[in-house]
C-alpha positions as a Markdown table, in Angstrom:
| # | Residue | x | y | z |
|---|---|---|---|---|
| 1 | Met | -16.4 | -9.5 | -8.4 |
| 2 | Asn | -16.4 | -6.7 | -10.9 |
| 3 | Arg | -15.4 | -2.9 | -9.9 |
| 4 | Gly | -17.5 | -0.5 | -10.0 |
| 5 | Thr | -20.8 | -2.4 | -9.7 |
| 6 | Leu | -21.6 | -0.3 | -6.3 |
| 7 | Ser | -23.0 | 2.9 | -7.1 |
| 8 | Arg | -22.4 | 6.1 | -4.6 |
| 9 | Arg | -26.0 | 5.6 | -3.6 |
| 10 | Asp | -25.4 | 2.1 | -2.6 |
| 11 | Phe | -22.3 | 3.1 | -0.8 |
| 12 | Leu | -24.3 | 5.9 | 0.9 |
| 13 | Lys | -27.0 | 3.7 | 1.9 |
| 14 | Trp | -24.4 | 1.6 | 3.1 |
| 15 | Ser | -22.7 | 3.9 | 5.5 |
| 16 | Ala | -25.9 | 4.8 | 7.2 |
| 17 | Ala | -27.0 | 1.1 | 8.0 |
| 18 | Ala | -23.4 | 0.1 | 8.8 |
| 19 | Leu | -24.0 | 0.4 | 12.6 |
| 20 | Ala | -26.6 | -1.9 | 12.8 |
| 21 | Gly | -24.7 | -4.5 | 10.6 |
| 22 | Met | -21.8 | -4.8 | 13.0 |
| 23 | Ala | -24.3 | -6.6 | 15.1 |
| 24 | Phe | -23.8 | -9.9 | 13.1 |
| 25 | Gln | -20.6 | -10.8 | 15.3 |
| 26 | Pro | -20.5 | -10.0 | 19.0 |
| 27 | Arg | -17.1 | -10.0 | 19.2 |
| 28 | Leu | -16.4 | -6.8 | 17.0 |
| 29 | Val | -15.3 | -4.0 | 18.6 |
| 30 | Trp | -16.6 | -0.9 | 16.9 |
| 31 | Gln | -14.0 | 2.2 | 15.7 |
| 32 | Gln | -15.8 | 4.6 | 13.0 |
| 33 | Leu | -17.8 | 4.3 | 10.1 |
| 34 | Thr | -15.5 | 5.0 | 6.4 |
| 35 | Gly | -17.0 | 8.4 | 5.2 |
| 36 | Glu | -17.9 | 9.7 | 2.1 |
| 37 | Trp | -15.2 | 10.4 | -0.3 |
| 38 | Pro | -15.7 | 13.3 | -3.4 |
| 39 | Asp | -16.9 | 11.7 | -6.3 |
| 40 | Ala | -14.0 | 12.0 | -8.9 |
| 41 | Glu | -11.8 | 9.1 | -10.6 |
| 42 | Arg | -8.7 | 10.3 | -8.8 |
| 43 | Leu | -8.6 | 11.4 | -5.5 |
| 44 | Gly | -5.9 | 11.7 | -2.8 |
| 45 | Arg | -5.1 | 10.5 | 0.6 |
| 46 | Val | -3.5 | 12.6 | 3.6 |
| 47 | Thr | -0.6 | 10.4 | 4.8 |
| 48 | Ser | 1.7 | 13.0 | 6.8 |
| 49 | Gly | -0.6 | 14.3 | 9.8 |
| 50 | Arg | -1.8 | 17.7 | 8.9 |
| 51 | Val | -0.8 | 18.9 | 5.3 |
| 52 | Ser | -1.6 | 22.8 | 3.9 |
| 53 | Ile | -3.7 | 23.7 | 0.6 |
| 54 | Trp | -1.9 | 26.7 | -1.0 |
| 55 | Ser | -2.9 | 28.9 | -3.1 |
| 56 | Lys | 0.0 | 28.2 | -5.9 |
| 57 | Pro | 2.0 | 25.1 | -5.9 |
| 58 | Ser | 4.9 | 26.8 | -3.4 |
| 59 | Ala | 5.1 | 27.5 | 0.6 |
| 60 | Glu | 5.6 | 30.9 | -0.1 |
| 61 | Ser | 2.4 | 31.4 | -1.5 |
| 62 | Gln | -1.0 | 32.3 | 0.6 |
| 63 | Gln | -2.2 | 29.1 | 2.8 |
| 64 | Leu | -6.0 | 28.7 | 2.2 |
| 65 | Lys | -6.6 | 25.6 | 4.3 |
| 66 | Thr | -5.4 | 23.0 | 6.7 |
| 67 | Ile | -6.2 | 19.1 | 6.3 |
| 68 | Tyr | -5.6 | 16.1 | 8.3 |
| 69 | Asp | -4.4 | 12.6 | 8.3 |
| 70 | Asp | -7.0 | 10.4 | 5.7 |
| 71 | His | -8.7 | 13.5 | 4.6 |
| 72 | Ile | -9.5 | 13.1 | 0.9 |
| 73 | Val | -9.1 | 15.2 | -1.8 |
| 74 | Val | -9.8 | 15.8 | -5.6 |
| 75 | Trp | -6.8 | 15.2 | -7.6 |
| 76 | Leu | -6.9 | 16.9 | -10.9 |
| 77 | Arg | -3.3 | 16.9 | -12.0 |
| 78 | Glu | 0.0 | 16.6 | -10.7 |
| 79 | Val | 2.3 | 20.2 | -11.6 |
| 80 | Ile | 5.9 | 21.4 | -10.9 |
| 81 | Gly | 6.5 | 24.3 | -7.9 |
| 82 | Glu | 8.8 | 24.9 | -5.1 |
| 83 | Pro | 10.0 | 22.2 | -3.1 |
| 84 | Pro | 8.7 | 23.4 | 0.8 |
| 85 | Gly | 11.8 | 23.8 | 3.3 |
| 86 | Leu | 14.8 | 21.3 | 2.6 |
| 87 | Thr | 12.8 | 18.8 | 0.9 |
| 88 | Leu | 13.7 | 17.6 | -2.5 |
| 89 | Ser | 10.6 | 17.2 | -4.6 |
| 90 | Arg | 9.4 | 19.8 | -6.9 |
| 91 | Arg | 6.0 | 17.5 | -7.2 |
| 92 | Trp | 2.3 | 19.2 | -6.1 |
| 93 | Val | -1.2 | 18.3 | -6.6 |
| 94 | Glu | -3.4 | 20.7 | -8.0 |
| 95 | Thr | -7.0 | 19.7 | -6.4 |
| 96 | Pro | -10.3 | 22.3 | -6.7 |
| 97 | Glu | -9.5 | 23.9 | -3.2 |
| 98 | Gly | -5.5 | 24.9 | -4.3 |
| 99 | Tyr | -2.2 | 23.1 | -4.0 |
| 100 | Ile | -1.2 | 20.1 | -2.2 |
| 101 | Tyr | 2.7 | 18.9 | -1.9 |
| 102 | Ala | 2.7 | 15.5 | -3.6 |
| 103 | Pro | 5.0 | 13.5 | -1.3 |
| 104 | Arg | 2.1 | 14.0 | 1.6 |
| 105 | Leu | -0.9 | 12.8 | -0.6 |
| 106 | Gln | -1.1 | 8.9 | -1.5 |
| 107 | Pro | -2.5 | 8.4 | -5.0 |
| 108 | Val | -6.1 | 6.6 | -4.8 |
| 109 | Arg | -9.4 | 5.9 | -6.1 |
| 110 | Tyr | -13.2 | 4.7 | -5.2 |
| 111 | Leu | -13.5 | 1.6 | -7.0 |
| 112 | Pro | -16.1 | -0.4 | -5.2 |
| 113 | Asn | -16.9 | -4.1 | -5.8 |
| 114 | Glu | -19.6 | -6.9 | -5.5 |
| 115 | Pro | -18.9 | -9.2 | -2.8 |
| 116 | Val | -18.3 | -12.7 | -3.8 |
| 117 | Ser | -21.4 | -15.3 | -2.8 |
| 118 | Asp | -18.4 | -17.4 | -1.4 |
| 119 | Leu | -14.7 | -18.4 | -1.0 |
| 120 | Pro | -12.8 | -20.7 | -3.3 |
| 121 | Thr | -11.1 | -23.8 | -1.5 |
| 122 | Gly | -7.5 | -24.4 | -2.7 |
| 123 | Pro | -3.7 | -25.6 | -1.7 |
| 124 | Leu | -4.0 | -22.5 | 0.9 |
| 125 | Gly | -7.2 | -23.1 | 2.6 |
| 126 | Arg | -10.3 | -21.7 | 2.2 |
| 127 | Gly | -10.2 | -18.2 | 1.0 |
| 128 | Met | -8.6 | -15.4 | -1.6 |
| 129 | Trp | -5.9 | -12.7 | -1.9 |
| 130 | Ala | -7.6 | -9.4 | -2.3 |
| 131 | Glu | -6.6 | -5.8 | -2.7 |
| 132 | Val | -7.8 | -2.4 | -1.3 |
| 133 | Thr | -9.6 | -0.9 | -4.1 |
| 134 | Val | -11.0 | 2.0 | -1.9 |
| 135 | Pro | -9.3 | 4.8 | 0.2 |
| 136 | Tyr | -9.5 | 3.3 | 3.5 |
| 137 | Leu | -11.5 | 0.7 | 5.4 |
| 138 | Asp | -12.6 | 0.9 | 9.1 |
| 139 | Val | -12.0 | -2.0 | 10.8 |
| 140 | Thr | -12.9 | -4.2 | 13.7 |
| 141 | Leu | -10.9 | -6.5 | 15.7 |
| 142 | His | -12.1 | -10.1 | 15.6 |
| 143 | Asn | -10.1 | -11.6 | 18.6 |
| 144 | Pro | -9.5 | -8.5 | 21.2 |
| 145 | Pro | -7.7 | -7.3 | 22.5 |
| 146 | Ala | -5.3 | -6.1 | 20.0 |
| 147 | Arg | -1.9 | -7.2 | 19.4 |
| 148 | Ala | -0.4 | -5.5 | 16.6 |
| 149 | Pro | 1.4 | -2.2 | 17.4 |
| 150 | Trp | -0.2 | -0.6 | 14.7 |
| 151 | Leu | -4.0 | -1.5 | 16.2 |
| 152 | Lys | -2.9 | -0.5 | 19.7 |
| 153 | Glu | -1.7 | 2.7 | 18.5 |
| 154 | Ala | -4.1 | 3.8 | 15.5 |
| 155 | Gln | -7.1 | 6.1 | 17.3 |
| 156 | Phe | -9.1 | 4.5 | 14.3 |
| 157 | Pro | -7.7 | 1.3 | 12.5 |
| 158 | Arg | -7.6 | 1.2 | 8.6 |
| 159 | Leu | -6.8 | -0.6 | 5.9 |
| 160 | Tyr | -5.2 | 1.6 | 2.9 |
| 161 | Tyr | -5.9 | 1.9 | -0.8 |
| 162 | Ser | -3.6 | -0.9 | -2.4 |
| 163 | Gln | -2.9 | -3.2 | 0.7 |
| 164 | Ile | -3.1 | -7.0 | 0.0 |
| 165 | Phe | -4.5 | -9.3 | 2.6 |
| 166 | Trp | -6.0 | -13.0 | 2.7 |
| 167 | Ile | -9.7 | -13.2 | 3.3 |
| 168 | Asp | -10.9 | -16.6 | 4.9 |
| 169 | Asp | -14.3 | -15.9 | 5.8 |
| 170 | Leu | -17.1 | -13.8 | 5.1 |
| 171 | Arg | -20.4 | -12.8 | 6.7 |
| 172 | Thr | -23.5 | -11.0 | 6.0 |
| 173 | Gly | -24.7 | -8.4 | 8.7 |
| 174 | Ser | -28.1 | -7.6 | 10.1 |
| 175 | Asp | -28.3 | -4.5 | 7.0 |
| 176 | Gly | -27.6 | -6.7 | 4.1 |
| 177 | Gln | -23.8 | -5.8 | 3.5 |
| 178 | Val | -21.5 | -8.5 | 3.2 |
| 179 | Tyr | -18.3 | -8.0 | 5.4 |
| 180 | Tyr | -14.9 | -10.3 | 4.9 |
| 181 | Arg | -12.9 | -11.8 | 7.6 |
| 182 | Val | -9.0 | -10.2 | 7.2 |
| 183 | Thr | -5.7 | -12.6 | 8.2 |
| 184 | Gln | -2.5 | -12.4 | 7.6 |
| 185 | Lys | 0.0 | -15.8 | 8.2 |
| 186 | Tyr | 2.7 | -13.5 | 9.7 |
| 187 | Gly | 2.0 | -10.7 | 12.2 |
| 188 | Tyr | 0.4 | -10.7 | 15.7 |
| 189 | Gly | -2.5 | -13.0 | 15.5 |
| 190 | Asp | -5.0 | -10.1 | 14.9 |
| 191 | Ile | -8.1 | -10.5 | 12.8 |
| 192 | Leu | -10.1 | -8.4 | 11.4 |
| 193 | Trp | -13.6 | -7.7 | 9.9 |
| 194 | Ala | -14.0 | -4.9 | 6.8 |
| 195 | Pro | -16.6 | -4.1 | 4.3 |
| 196 | Ala | -16.1 | -6.4 | 1.4 |
| 197 | Phe | -17.4 | -3.7 | -1.2 |
| 198 | Gly | -13.4 | -2.6 | -0.8 |
| 199 | Phe | -11.7 | -5.4 | -1.6 |
| 200 | Arg | -11.1 | -6.7 | -5.2 |
| 201 | Pro | -10.1 | -10.6 | -5.6 |
| 202 | Leu | -6.9 | -11.2 | -7.1 |
| 203 | Thr | -7.4 | -13.2 | -9.8 |
| 204 | Arg | -4.4 | -15.8 | -11.2 |
| 205 | Glu | -3.8 | -14.2 | -14.5 |
| 206 | Glu | -2.7 | -11.1 | -12.4 |
| 207 | Leu | 0.2 | -13.4 | -11.1 |
| 208 | Asp | 1.3 | -14.7 | -14.5 |
| 209 | Pro | 4.8 | -14.1 | -15.1 |
| 210 | Ile | 5.9 | -11.2 | -17.2 |
| 211 | His | 8.8 | -12.3 | -19.7 |
| 212 | Pro | 9.2 | -16.1 | -18.0 |
| 213 | Glu | 11.6 | -16.8 | -21.2 |
| 214 | Ala | 14.0 | -14.2 | -20.9 |
| 215 | Glu | 17.5 | -14.9 | -20.0 |
| 216 | Asp | 20.1 | -13.4 | -17.4 |
| 217 | Lys | 17.7 | -11.2 | -15.6 |
| 218 | Arg | 18.8 | -8.3 | -13.2 |
| 219 | Ile | 17.3 | -5.4 | -11.0 |
| 220 | Val | 19.6 | -2.8 | -10.6 |
| 221 | Val | 18.8 | 0.3 | -8.0 |
| 222 | Asn | 20.7 | 3.5 | -8.7 |
| 223 | Leu | 20.8 | 5.4 | -5.2 |
| 224 | Asn | 22.0 | 8.5 | -6.3 |
| 225 | Tyr | 19.4 | 9.0 | -9.0 |
| 226 | Gln | 16.6 | 7.1 | -6.7 |
| 227 | Met | 15.7 | 5.0 | -9.6 |
| 228 | Leu | 15.1 | 1.2 | -10.3 |
| 229 | Ser | 16.0 | -0.5 | -13.6 |
| 230 | Cys | 14.9 | -4.2 | -14.8 |
| 231 | Phe | 17.1 | -5.6 | -17.3 |
| 232 | Glu | 17.2 | -8.6 | -19.7 |
| 233 | Gly | 20.9 | -9.1 | -20.6 |
| 234 | Ser | 22.1 | -5.5 | -21.7 |
| 235 | Arg | 18.6 | -4.2 | -22.4 |
| 236 | Glu | 16.5 | -2.1 | -19.8 |
| 237 | Val | 12.9 | -3.3 | -20.4 |
| 238 | Tyr | 11.6 | -1.4 | -16.9 |
| 239 | Ala | 12.0 | 1.7 | -15.0 |
| 240 | Cys | 10.6 | 3.5 | -11.9 |
| 241 | Arg | 11.8 | 5.7 | -9.4 |
| 242 | Ile | 12.1 | 4.3 | -5.8 |
| 243 | Ser | 12.7 | 5.5 | -1.9 |
| 244 | Ser | 16.0 | 4.3 | -0.8 |
| 245 | Gly | 17.1 | 4.3 | 2.6 |
| 246 | Ala | 17.0 | 7.8 | 4.5 |
| 247 | Lys | 19.9 | 9.9 | 4.8 |
| 248 | Phe | 18.8 | 11.6 | 7.8 |
| 249 | Asp | 16.9 | 10.6 | 11.1 |
| 250 | Lys | 13.3 | 11.9 | 12.2 |
| 251 | Asp | 15.1 | 14.7 | 13.8 |
| 252 | Gly | 16.9 | 16.3 | 10.6 |
| 253 | Asn | 20.5 | 14.9 | 11.5 |
| 254 | Pro | 22.7 | 13.0 | 8.9 |
| 255 | Thr | 22.4 | 9.1 | 9.8 |
| 256 | Glu | 24.0 | 5.7 | 8.0 |
| 257 | Lys | 21.5 | 3.5 | 10.3 |
| 258 | Trp | 18.9 | 3.2 | 7.5 |
| 259 | Ser | 21.3 | 3.1 | 4.5 |
| 260 | Thr | 20.2 | 0.4 | 1.7 |
| 261 | Pro | 23.2 | -2.1 | 1.7 |
| 262 | Val | 25.4 | -1.6 | -1.7 |
| 263 | Gly | 26.4 | -4.8 | -3.5 |
| 264 | Thr | 24.8 | -7.3 | -5.7 |
| 265 | Met | 22.3 | -9.4 | -4.0 |
| 266 | Pro | 20.2 | -12.6 | -4.6 |
| 267 | Thr | 16.6 | -12.6 | -4.0 |
| 268 | Trp | 15.9 | -15.0 | -1.3 |
| 269 | Arg | 12.3 | -14.8 | -0.3 |
| 270 | Lys | 9.3 | -13.4 | -2.0 |
| 271 | Leu | 5.6 | -12.8 | -0.8 |
| 272 | Ile | 2.0 | -11.3 | -2.2 |
| 273 | Ser | 1.6 | -9.8 | 1.4 |
| 274 | His | 3.9 | -9.4 | 4.0 |
| 275 | His | 3.8 | -8.0 | 8.0 |
| 276 | Met | 6.9 | -5.9 | 8.4 |
| 277 | Ser | 7.8 | -4.6 | 11.7 |
| 278 | Gly | 11.2 | -2.9 | 13.1 |
| 279 | Gly | 12.7 | -0.3 | 15.1 |
| 280 | Val | 12.3 | 0.6 | 18.5 |
| 281 | Ser | 9.5 | 2.6 | 20.7 |
| 282 | Gly | 9.7 | 6.0 | 19.1 |
| 283 | Ser | 11.2 | 5.4 | 15.8 |
| 284 | Gly | 9.9 | 1.9 | 15.0 |
| 285 | Trp | 7.4 | 0.5 | 12.1 |
| 286 | Asp | 4.4 | -1.9 | 12.1 |
| 287 | Leu | 3.0 | -2.3 | 9.0 |
| 288 | Pro | 0.4 | -4.7 | 7.6 |
| 289 | Gly | -0.5 | -5.8 | 4.3 |
| 290 | Ile | 3.0 | -4.6 | 2.0 |
| 291 | Ala | 2.2 | -6.0 | -1.2 |
| 292 | Trp | 4.8 | -7.6 | -3.7 |
| 293 | Thr | 7.3 | -8.1 | -1.2 |
| 294 | Ile | 11.0 | -9.3 | -2.6 |
| 295 | Leu | 13.7 | -9.6 | 0.4 |
| 296 | Phe | 17.0 | -9.5 | -1.0 |
| 297 | Ser | 19.4 | -8.8 | 1.9 |
| 298 | Gly | 20.0 | -10.8 | 4.9 |
| 299 | Asn | 19.1 | -7.9 | 7.2 |
| 300 | Gly | 15.6 | -7.8 | 6.0 |
| 301 | Glu | 15.5 | -5.4 | 3.4 |
| 302 | Ala | 13.1 | -5.4 | 0.3 |
| 303 | Ile | 11.7 | -4.0 | -2.7 |
| 304 | His | 7.8 | -3.8 | -2.1 |
| 305 | Ser | 4.8 | -1.9 | -2.4 |
| 306 | Thr | 4.3 | 1.3 | -0.5 |
| 307 | Phe | 0.9 | 3.0 | 0.6 |
| 308 | Trp | 2.2 | 5.3 | 3.3 |
| 309 | His | 4.0 | 8.2 | 1.5 |
| 310 | Asn | 4.2 | 9.4 | -2.7 |
| 311 | Asp | 7.9 | 10.5 | -2.1 |
| 312 | Phe | 9.4 | 8.5 | -4.9 |
| 313 | Gly | 12.8 | 10.0 | -5.8 |
| 314 | Thr | 13.7 | 10.8 | -2.2 |
| 315 | Pro | 15.5 | 8.6 | 0.4 |
| 316 | Arg | 13.2 | 8.1 | 3.0 |
| 317 | Ser | 13.0 | 4.4 | 3.7 |
| 318 | Arg | 14.3 | 2.2 | 7.1 |
| 319 | Gly | 16.6 | 0.5 | 4.3 |
| 320 | Cys | 14.4 | -1.1 | 1.9 |
| 321 | Ile | 12.9 | 0.3 | -1.5 |
| 322 | Asn | 9.8 | 1.7 | -1.7 |
| 323 | Ala | 7.8 | 1.2 | -5.1 |
| 324 | Ala | 4.6 | 2.7 | -6.1 |
| 325 | Pro | 2.3 | -0.4 | -5.9 |
| 326 | Asp | 2.0 | -0.4 | -9.8 |
| 327 | Asp | 5.7 | -0.7 | -10.1 |
| 328 | Ala | 6.0 | -3.5 | -7.3 |
| 329 | Arg | 3.8 | -5.4 | -8.8 |
| 330 | Trp | 5.7 | -5.3 | -12.5 |
| 331 | Ile | 8.5 | -6.2 | -10.9 |
| 332 | Phe | 7.5 | -9.1 | -8.5 |
| 333 | Arg | 6.0 | -10.8 | -11.6 |
| 334 | Trp | 8.9 | -10.3 | -14.0 |
| 335 | Ser | 11.4 | -11.3 | -11.4 |
| 336 | Glu | 12.4 | -15.0 | -11.0 |
| 337 | Pro | 11.4 | -17.1 | -9.4 |
| 338 | His | 7.0 | -17.2 | -10.4 |
| 339 | Ile | 5.0 | -17.1 | -7.1 |
| 340 | Pro | 1.9 | -18.7 | -7.8 |
| 341 | Tyr | -1.6 | -17.6 | -6.8 |
| 342 | Asp | -1.7 | -21.1 | -4.6 |
| 343 | Val | 1.6 | -20.8 | -2.8 |
| 344 | Gly | 1.6 | -17.1 | -2.1 |
| 345 | Glu | 5.1 | -17.0 | -0.6 |
| 346 | Met | 9.0 | -19.0 | -1.1 |
| 347 | Thr | 12.1 | -19.1 | 0.5 |
| 348 | Ile | 14.4 | -19.3 | -2.3 |
| 349 | Ser | 17.6 | -21.6 | -1.4 |
| 350 | Met | 21.0 | -20.5 | -3.0 |
| 351 | Pro | 22.2 | -19.7 | -5.5 |
| 352 | Gly | 19.0 | -17.3 | -4.9 |
| 353 | Gly | 16.3 | -15.5 | -7.7 |
| 354 | Thr | 17.0 | -12.5 | -9.9 |
| 355 | Lys | 20.2 | -10.8 | -8.4 |
| 356 | Val | 19.6 | -7.2 | -7.1 |
| 357 | Gln | 22.6 | -4.9 | -7.7 |
| 358 | Val | 22.3 | -2.0 | -5.6 |
| 359 | Ile | 24.8 | 0.9 | -6.4 |
| 360 | Gly | 25.9 | 4.1 | -4.8 |
């Protein structure tokens, strides 16, 4: 179960044989082979349809190339440049081919794993929590037809780096490779198969509470500064950039419908992984495997991990508090109550858990 035990050569062998390996499960619907990724420690995944690569960290420089959704690039370093158009962030990523606007690249890594030989059995039944640790994984559907909007709309359905799912079965294909069965307690009932090498089993130690002895814990979200801080009494123990509710709609018009509610609210539900859906056709969303979710408002707003953008510091959510995966994990473990591995989720009776104070 250690990461890094599959070499890139092993991965290429897997890619060459993967199509034949799908024959182990006759109900699978073949989509697309996962591609080869650049051999580098840090990578970036295009998240926003298409992006341009520029000669300098500025949209006023020479445009060198256009790349599209899920293209993987080598991430050399992050630099400060000029924000394109009406955007706020000045962060750019330097790649070997030029510069890409950072909010449109998800930071990812290629960290393959040795598949488990068997799944444990515990209070949640047979299975384990696992995190995607490669840029993306193409999936196949075990129980067609597709039900979830994200599966219906995606040409090539994929799971992405940092998403977390419950794995409840495993099979070995005719290619000798192992595939995990991916499920969610909440959602539309779709069951998926994906290559096991892309999942890292979570350990119980990773969910151990942080500073469980501390008193008077509270989370403060500053909408003006797009910052989240964790306090123990008057002492700030953690801080990170976030993205709160968007101030403009998809057409660029000012809107209040996605505002993050202001006030002091109790944590009322926590989930290691959650399937979130909302909105209406054309402006809705449907996202599985959202990790480290902390619900704090009656309308469903939550603090949670985010894999579909890298624009922290800019209001752009549908009311929730978007956080980078590592930040969301820390906040989840630190906030009360503690959610053990073998529980996975909890609805918290009043007066609730750690208070979330949103100020604007």
